[in-house]
mmCIF file of C-alpha atoms in Angstrom:
data_model
loop_
_atom_site.group_PDB
_atom_site.id
_atom_site.type_symbol
_atom_site.label_atom_id
_atom_site.label_comp_id
_atom_site.label_asym_id
_atom_site.label_seq_id
_atom_site.Cartn_x
_atom_site.Cartn_y
_atom_site.Cartn_z
ATOM 1 C CA MET W 2 163.981 -74.920 -26.520
ATOM 2 C CA GLU W 3 165.858 -77.763 -28.194
ATOM 3 C CA PRO W 4 169.229 -75.976 -28.666
ATOM 4 C CA ASP W 5 169.313 -75.185 -24.944
ATOM 5 C CA ALA W 6 168.861 -78.795 -23.858
ATOM 6 C CA PRO W 7 172.483 -79.983 -24.360
ATOM 7 C CA ARG W 8 173.823 -76.923 -22.516
ATOM 8 C CA GLN W 9 171.358 -77.484 -19.680
ATOM 9 C CA ASN W 10 172.424 -81.117 -19.426
ATOM 10 C CA LEU W 11 176.081 -80.085 -19.312
ATOM 11 C CA ALA W 12 175.341 -77.549 -16.565
ATOM 12 C CA ILE W 13 173.498 -80.174 -14.516
ATOM 13 C CA ARG W 14 176.354 -82.651 -14.902
ATOM 14 C CA ALA W 15 178.952 -80.040 -13.984
ATOM 15 C CA TYR W 16 176.888 -78.999 -10.961
ATOM 16 C CA ARG W 17 176.567 -82.556 -9.684
ATOM 17 C CA GLU W 18 180.221 -83.433 -10.194
ATOM 18 C CA LEU W 19 181.576 -80.192 -8.729
ATOM 19 C CA LYS W 20 179.188 -80.414 -5.778
ATOM 20 C CA HIS W 21 180.296 -83.994 -5.120
ATOM 21 C CA ASP W 22 183.952 -82.963 -5.201
ATOM 22 C CA ILE W 23 183.419 -80.001 -2.867
ATOM 23 C CA ILE W 24 181.544 -82.174 -0.372
ATOM 24 C CA ARG W 25 184.241 -84.853 -0.550
ATOM 25 C CA GLY W 26 186.989 -82.300 0.109
ATOM 26 C CA ARG W 27 188.699 -82.211 -3.288
ATOM 27 C CA TYR W 28 188.582 -78.433 -2.925
ATOM 28 C CA ALA W 29 189.445 -76.930 0.456
ATOM 29 C CA PRO W 30 187.280 -74.306 2.194
ATOM 30 C CA GLY W 31 188.263 -70.888 0.869
ATOM 31 C CA GLN W 32 190.088 -72.301 -2.169
ATOM 32 C CA LYS W 33 189.768 -70.259 -5.359
ATOM 33 C CA LEU W 34 188.038 -72.111 -8.192
ATOM 34 C CA LEU W 35 189.903 -71.272 -11.389
ATOM 35 C CA MET W 36 187.619 -71.398 -14.424
ATOM 36 C CA SER W 37 190.390 -72.591 -16.757
ATOM 37 C CA ARG W 38 191.187 -75.584 -14.572
ATOM 38 C CA LEU W 39 187.537 -76.415 -13.942
ATOM 39 C CA LYS W 40 186.783 -76.325 -17.684
ATOM 40 C CA ASP W 41 189.591 -78.774 -18.397
ATOM 41 C CA TYR W 42 188.822 -81.088 -15.482
ATOM 42 C CA TYR W 43 185.050 -81.323 -15.988
ATOM 43 C CA GLY W 44 185.121 -81.031 -19.772
ATOM 44 C CA VAL W 45 182.583 -78.229 -20.087
ATOM 45 C CA SER W 46 182.632 -74.722 -21.535
ATOM 46 C CA THR W 47 182.347 -71.474 -19.596
ATOM 47 C CA GLY W 48 178.574 -71.100 -19.960
ATOM 48 C CA PRO W 49 177.452 -74.402 -18.357
ATOM 49 C CA LEU W 50 180.193 -74.077 -15.757
ATOM 50 C CA ARG W 51 178.980 -70.634 -14.682
ATOM 51 C CA GLU W 52 175.440 -72.001 -14.398
ATOM 52 C CA ALA W 53 176.730 -74.818 -12.196
ATOM 53 C CA LEU W 54 178.687 -72.399 -10.019
ATOM 54 C CA SER W 55 175.664 -70.112 -9.668
ATOM 55 C CA GLN W 56 173.632 -73.045 -8.339
ATOM 56 C CA LEU W 57 176.416 -73.910 -5.909
ATOM 57 C CA VAL W 58 176.369 -70.300 -4.694
ATOM 58 C CA ALA W 59 172.639 -70.750 -4.018
ATOM 59 C CA ASP W 60 173.505 -73.939 -2.108
ATOM 60 C CA HIS W 61 176.012 -71.947 0.026
ATOM 61 C CA LEU W 62 178.838 -74.234 -1.077
ATOM 62 C CA VAL W 63 180.525 -71.596 -3.257
ATOM 63 C CA VAL W 64 180.986 -67.843 -2.823
ATOM 64 C CA ALA W 65 181.014 -65.444 -5.788
ATOM 65 C CA ILE W 66 183.790 -62.865 -5.579
ATOM 66 C CA SER W 67 182.933 -59.652 -7.442
ATOM 67 C CA GLN W 68 184.941 -59.511 -10.693
ATOM 68 C CA ARG W 69 187.328 -62.132 -9.343
ATOM 69 C CA GLY W 70 185.551 -65.443 -9.826
ATOM 70 C CA TYR W 71 184.544 -67.978 -7.209
ATOM 71 C CA ARG W 72 185.821 -69.563 -4.019
ATOM 72 C CA VAL W 73 184.713 -72.595 -2.032
ATOM 73 C CA ALA W 74 182.654 -71.359 0.926
ATOM 74 C CA ALA W 75 184.397 -71.287 4.280
ATOM 75 C CA MET W 76 183.504 -73.692 7.071
ATOM 76 C CA SER W 77 183.185 -72.767 10.737
ATOM 77 C CA LEU W 78 182.098 -74.144 14.093
ATOM 78 C CA ALA W 79 179.422 -71.442 14.310
ATOM 79 C CA GLU W 80 177.917 -72.511 10.981
ATOM 80 C CA LEU W 81 178.179 -76.177 11.942
ATOM 81 C CA ASN W 82 176.183 -75.664 15.138
ATOM 82 C CA ASP W 83 173.617 -73.358 13.541
ATOM 83 C CA ILE W 84 172.904 -75.604 10.552
ATOM 84 C CA TYR W 85 172.675 -78.774 12.628
ATOM 85 C CA ASP W 86 170.398 -77.152 15.191
ATOM 86 C CA ALA W 87 168.133 -75.717 12.487
ATOM 87 C CA ARG W 88 167.984 -79.073 10.717
ATOM 88 C CA ALA W 89 167.260 -81.010 13.904
ATOM 89 C CA GLN W 90 164.471 -78.611 14.875
ATOM 90 C CA LEU W 91 162.911 -78.758 11.402
ATOM 91 C CA GLU W 92 163.142 -82.550 11.164
ATOM 92 C CA GLY W 93 161.491 -82.834 14.571
ATOM 93 C CA LEU W 94 158.578 -80.703 13.350
ATOM 94 C CA ILE W 95 158.317 -82.613 10.081
ATOM 95 C CA LEU W 96 158.255 -85.947 11.918
ATOM 96 C CA ARG W 97 155.534 -84.728 14.265
ATOM 97 C CA LEU W 98 153.399 -83.781 11.256
ATOM 98 C CA ALA W 99 154.224 -87.046 9.478
ATOM 99 C CA ILE W 100 152.944 -89.055 12.442
ATOM 100 C CA GLU W 101 149.752 -87.014 12.434
ATOM 101 C CA ARG W 102 149.227 -87.220 8.667
ATOM 102 C CA GLY W 103 150.996 -90.368 7.447
ATOM 103 C CA ASN W 104 148.965 -93.417 6.422
ATOM 104 C CA ASP W 105 149.707 -97.153 6.399
ATOM 105 C CA ASP W 106 151.647 -96.881 3.135
ATOM 106 C CA TRP W 107 153.889 -94.269 4.747
ATOM 107 C CA GLU W 108 154.545 -96.574 7.712
ATOM 108 C CA ALA W 109 155.419 -99.407 5.328
ATOM 109 C CA SER W 110 157.871 -97.199 3.403
ATOM 110 C CA VAL W 111 159.644 -96.240 6.655
ATOM 111 C CA VAL W 112 159.953 -99.869 7.759
ATOM 112 C CA ALA W 113 161.275 -100.922 4.328
ATOM 113 C CA ALA W 114 163.861 -98.115 4.266
ATOM 114 C CA ALA W 115 164.998 -98.999 7.789
ATOM 115 C CA HIS W 116 165.416 -102.651 6.784
ATOM 116 C CA ARG W 117 167.556 -101.736 3.780
ATOM 117 C CA LEU W 118 169.689 -99.434 5.906
ATOM 118 C CA ALA W 119 170.249 -102.098 8.577
ATOM 119 C CA LYS W 120 171.578 -104.492 5.916
ATOM 120 C CA VAL W 121 174.061 -102.055 4.362
ATOM 121 C CA THR W 122 177.058 -104.042 5.628
ATOM 122 C CA ASP W 123 176.007 -106.835 3.256
ATOM 123 C CA ILE W 124 177.454 -104.738 0.408
ATOM 124 C CA SER W 125 180.269 -106.825 -1.068
ATOM 125 C CA SER W 126 182.996 -104.198 -1.425
ATOM 126 C CA PRO W 127 184.170 -102.315 1.681
ATOM 127 C CA ASP W 128 184.915 -99.337 -0.582
ATOM 128 C CA ASP W 129 181.187 -99.065 -1.318
ATOM 129 C CA VAL W 130 180.089 -98.991 2.316
ATOM 130 C CA LEU W 131 180.407 -95.209 2.757
ATOM 131 C CA ASP W 132 178.379 -94.365 -0.343
ATOM 132 C CA GLY W 133 175.957 -97.236 0.198
ATOM 133 C CA TRP W 134 175.276 -96.387 3.833
ATOM 134 C CA ASP W 135 174.903 -92.683 3.068
ATOM 135 C CA GLN W 136 172.418 -93.309 0.252
ATOM 136 C CA ARG W 137 170.317 -95.679 2.350
ATOM 137 C CA HIS W 138 170.504 -93.351 5.349
ATOM 138 C CA LYS W 139 169.204 -90.475 3.230
ATOM 139 C CA ALA W 140 166.448 -92.713 1.865
ATOM 140 C CA PHE W 141 165.410 -93.694 5.406
ATOM 141 C CA HIS W 142 165.099 -90.104 6.583
ATOM 142 C CA THR W 143 163.417 -89.043 3.343
ATOM 143 C CA ALA W 144 160.830 -91.801 3.783
ATOM 144 C CA ILE W 145 160.096 -90.522 7.291
ATOM 145 C CA ALA W 146 159.825 -86.890 6.179
ATOM 146 C CA SER W 147 157.557 -87.672 3.224
ATOM 147 C CA GLY W 148 154.646 -88.338 5.556
ATOM 148 C CA CYS W 149 154.321 -84.656 6.479
ATOM 149 C CA ASN W 150 152.695 -83.997 3.081
ATOM 150 C CA SER W 151 154.058 -80.452 2.932
ATOM 151 C CA PRO W 152 156.030 -79.617 -0.238
ATOM 152 C CA HIS W 153 157.199 -76.311 1.263
ATOM 153 C CA LEU W 154 158.574 -77.906 4.425
ATOM 154 C CA LEU W 155 160.266 -80.601 2.349
ATOM 155 C CA GLN W 156 161.844 -77.921 0.166
ATOM 156 C CA MET W 157 163.198 -76.172 3.259
ATOM 157 C CA ARG W 158 164.514 -79.540 4.426
ATOM 158 C CA ASP W 159 166.355 -80.068 1.128
ATOM 159 C CA THR W 160 167.933 -76.606 1.382
ATOM 160 C CA LEU W 161 169.286 -77.305 4.869
ATOM 161 C CA PHE W 162 170.495 -80.730 3.812
ATOM 162 C CA ASN W 163 172.485 -79.210 0.928
ATOM 163 C CA GLN W 164 174.158 -76.834 3.373
ATOM 164 C CA VAL W 165 174.985 -79.538 5.893
ATOM 165 C CA GLU W 166 176.447 -82.103 3.480
ATOM 166 C CA ARG W 167 180.088 -80.975 3.697
ATOM 167 C CA TYR W 168 179.966 -81.268 7.465
ATOM 168 C CA ARG W 169 178.135 -84.609 7.325
ATOM 169 C CA HIS W 170 180.807 -86.055 5.081
ATOM 170 C CA LEU W 171 183.451 -85.326 7.722
ATOM 171 C CA TRP W 172 181.355 -87.329 10.182
ATOM 172 C CA LEU W 173 180.833 -90.165 7.691
ATOM 173 C CA GLN W 174 184.568 -90.466 7.099
ATOM 174 C CA GLU W 175 185.144 -90.792 10.835
ATOM 175 C CA THR W 176 182.379 -93.254 11.650
ATOM 176 C CA VAL W 177 180.856 -95.209 8.787
ATOM 177 C CA MET W 178 183.595 -97.851 8.666
ATOM 178 C CA SER W 179 183.340 -98.380 12.425
ATOM 179 C CA VAL W 180 181.304 -101.432 13.435
ATOM 180 C CA GLN W 181 180.590 -99.841 16.816
ATOM 181 C CA ALA W 182 179.378 -96.560 15.266
ATOM 182 C CA LEU W 183 177.175 -98.376 12.757
ATOM 183 C CA GLU W 184 175.628 -100.465 15.525
ATOM 184 C CA GLN W 185 174.884 -97.331 17.554
ATOM 185 C CA LYS W 186 173.143 -95.787 14.553
ATOM 186 C CA ARG W 187 171.251 -99.011 13.879
ATOM 187 C CA GLN W 188 169.881 -98.903 17.423
ATOM 188 C CA GLU W 189 168.930 -95.233 17.064
ATOM 189 C CA HIS W 190 167.107 -95.955 13.801
ATOM 190 C CA ALA W 191 165.305 -98.949 15.336
ATOM 191 C CA GLY W 192 164.211 -96.736 18.229
ATOM 192 C CA LEU W 193 162.865 -94.140 15.812
ATOM 193 C CA VAL W 194 160.893 -96.762 13.886
ATOM 194 C CA GLU W 195 159.440 -98.104 17.135
ATOM 195 C CA VAL W 196 158.078 -94.739 18.291
ATOM 196 C CA ILE W 197 156.898 -93.870 14.777
ATOM 197 C CA LEU W 198 154.848 -97.064 14.568
ATOM 198 C CA ALA W 199 153.501 -96.334 18.071
ATOM 199 C CA ARG W 200 152.442 -92.904 16.750
ATOM 200 C CA ASP W 201 154.125 -91.232 19.719
ATOM 201 C CA ALA W 202 154.680 -87.836 18.111
ATOM 202 C CA ALA W 203 156.248 -86.065 21.096
ATOM 203 C CA ARG W 204 158.788 -88.795 21.838
ATOM 204 C CA ALA W 205 159.567 -89.378 18.168
ATOM 205 C CA SER W 206 160.210 -85.671 17.596
ATOM 206 C CA ALA W 207 162.582 -85.509 20.576
ATOM 207 C CA LEU W 208 164.407 -88.691 19.481
ATOM 208 C CA MET W 209 164.823 -87.312 15.974
ATOM 209 C CA ARG W 210 166.373 -84.080 17.228
ATOM 210 C CA ASP W 211 168.789 -85.982 19.483
ATOM 211 C CA HIS W 212 169.646 -88.408 16.681
ATOM 212 C CA LEU W 213 170.501 -85.646 14.221
ATOM 213 C CA MET W 214 172.691 -83.785 16.702
ATOM 214 C CA THR W 215 174.952 -86.754 17.536
ATOM 215 C CA PRO W 216 177.481 -86.023 14.739
ATOM 216 C CA VAL W 217 178.225 -82.483 15.987
ATOM 217 C CA PRO W 218 180.891 -83.349 18.630
ATOM 218 C CA ILE W 219 182.732 -85.593 16.149
ATOM 219 C CA ILE W 220 182.679 -82.968 13.387
ATOM 220 C CA THR W 221 183.779 -80.327 15.893
ATOM 221 C CA ARG W 222 186.886 -82.365 16.740
ATOM 222 C CA VAL W 223 187.717 -82.796 13.040
ATOM 223 C CA LEU W 224 187.363 -79.065 12.343
ATOM 224 C CA GLN W 225 189.444 -78.115 15.382
ATOM 225 C CA ALA W 226 192.156 -80.528 14.261
ATOM 226 C CA ARG W 227 192.201 -78.619 10.986
ATOM 227 C CA SER W 228 192.416 -75.292 12.830
ATOM 228 C CA ILE W 229 188.909 -74.280 11.742
ATOM 229 C CA ASP W 230 186.999 -72.375 14.405
#
């Protein structure tokens, strides 16, 4: 097993870096990914790179073209709406179960994550706000979901999140540096915490679905401006 470890580590690093760059728009939807250029840019050999690309195919971020390599997966309004709806519905179910099953420690973890998220603007460098807010936002929603105590549901959640990340990043670019947008999200998160602590499963589930669907109109405008339909 030892000889395989360095290659596995290289594949993991290549996967993470290439995924990050696809999500951040370094590679356009539909763009061909040339192995020679990827090898030079990421500093890995063909084997680890193919492993990384295979994982990105599983994540629906890359498409394998028979005998002709790989392309970045296309984006569309239909996919945007389907993924966001599926995610909102699943998160609503997971939150309902979390309220039924979560204990006091779960409540405390949600409150702590919400507090950290609300203070994200205290980050010293404005350039770090996007990454900092996104990381704390993910941590907040992960803390909420953890209470469902269902590894299979959480795995499904991770799969949908991987598929939605490219679209989410478009929304983050449009909103996360806006004081007004951040304040709106802060209020939405505070409202979620309030109903979670009240153990109001029906209201919390509905609020979660509404909360997760709010980026869709903004992302739709961005895609239409780029002539993506």
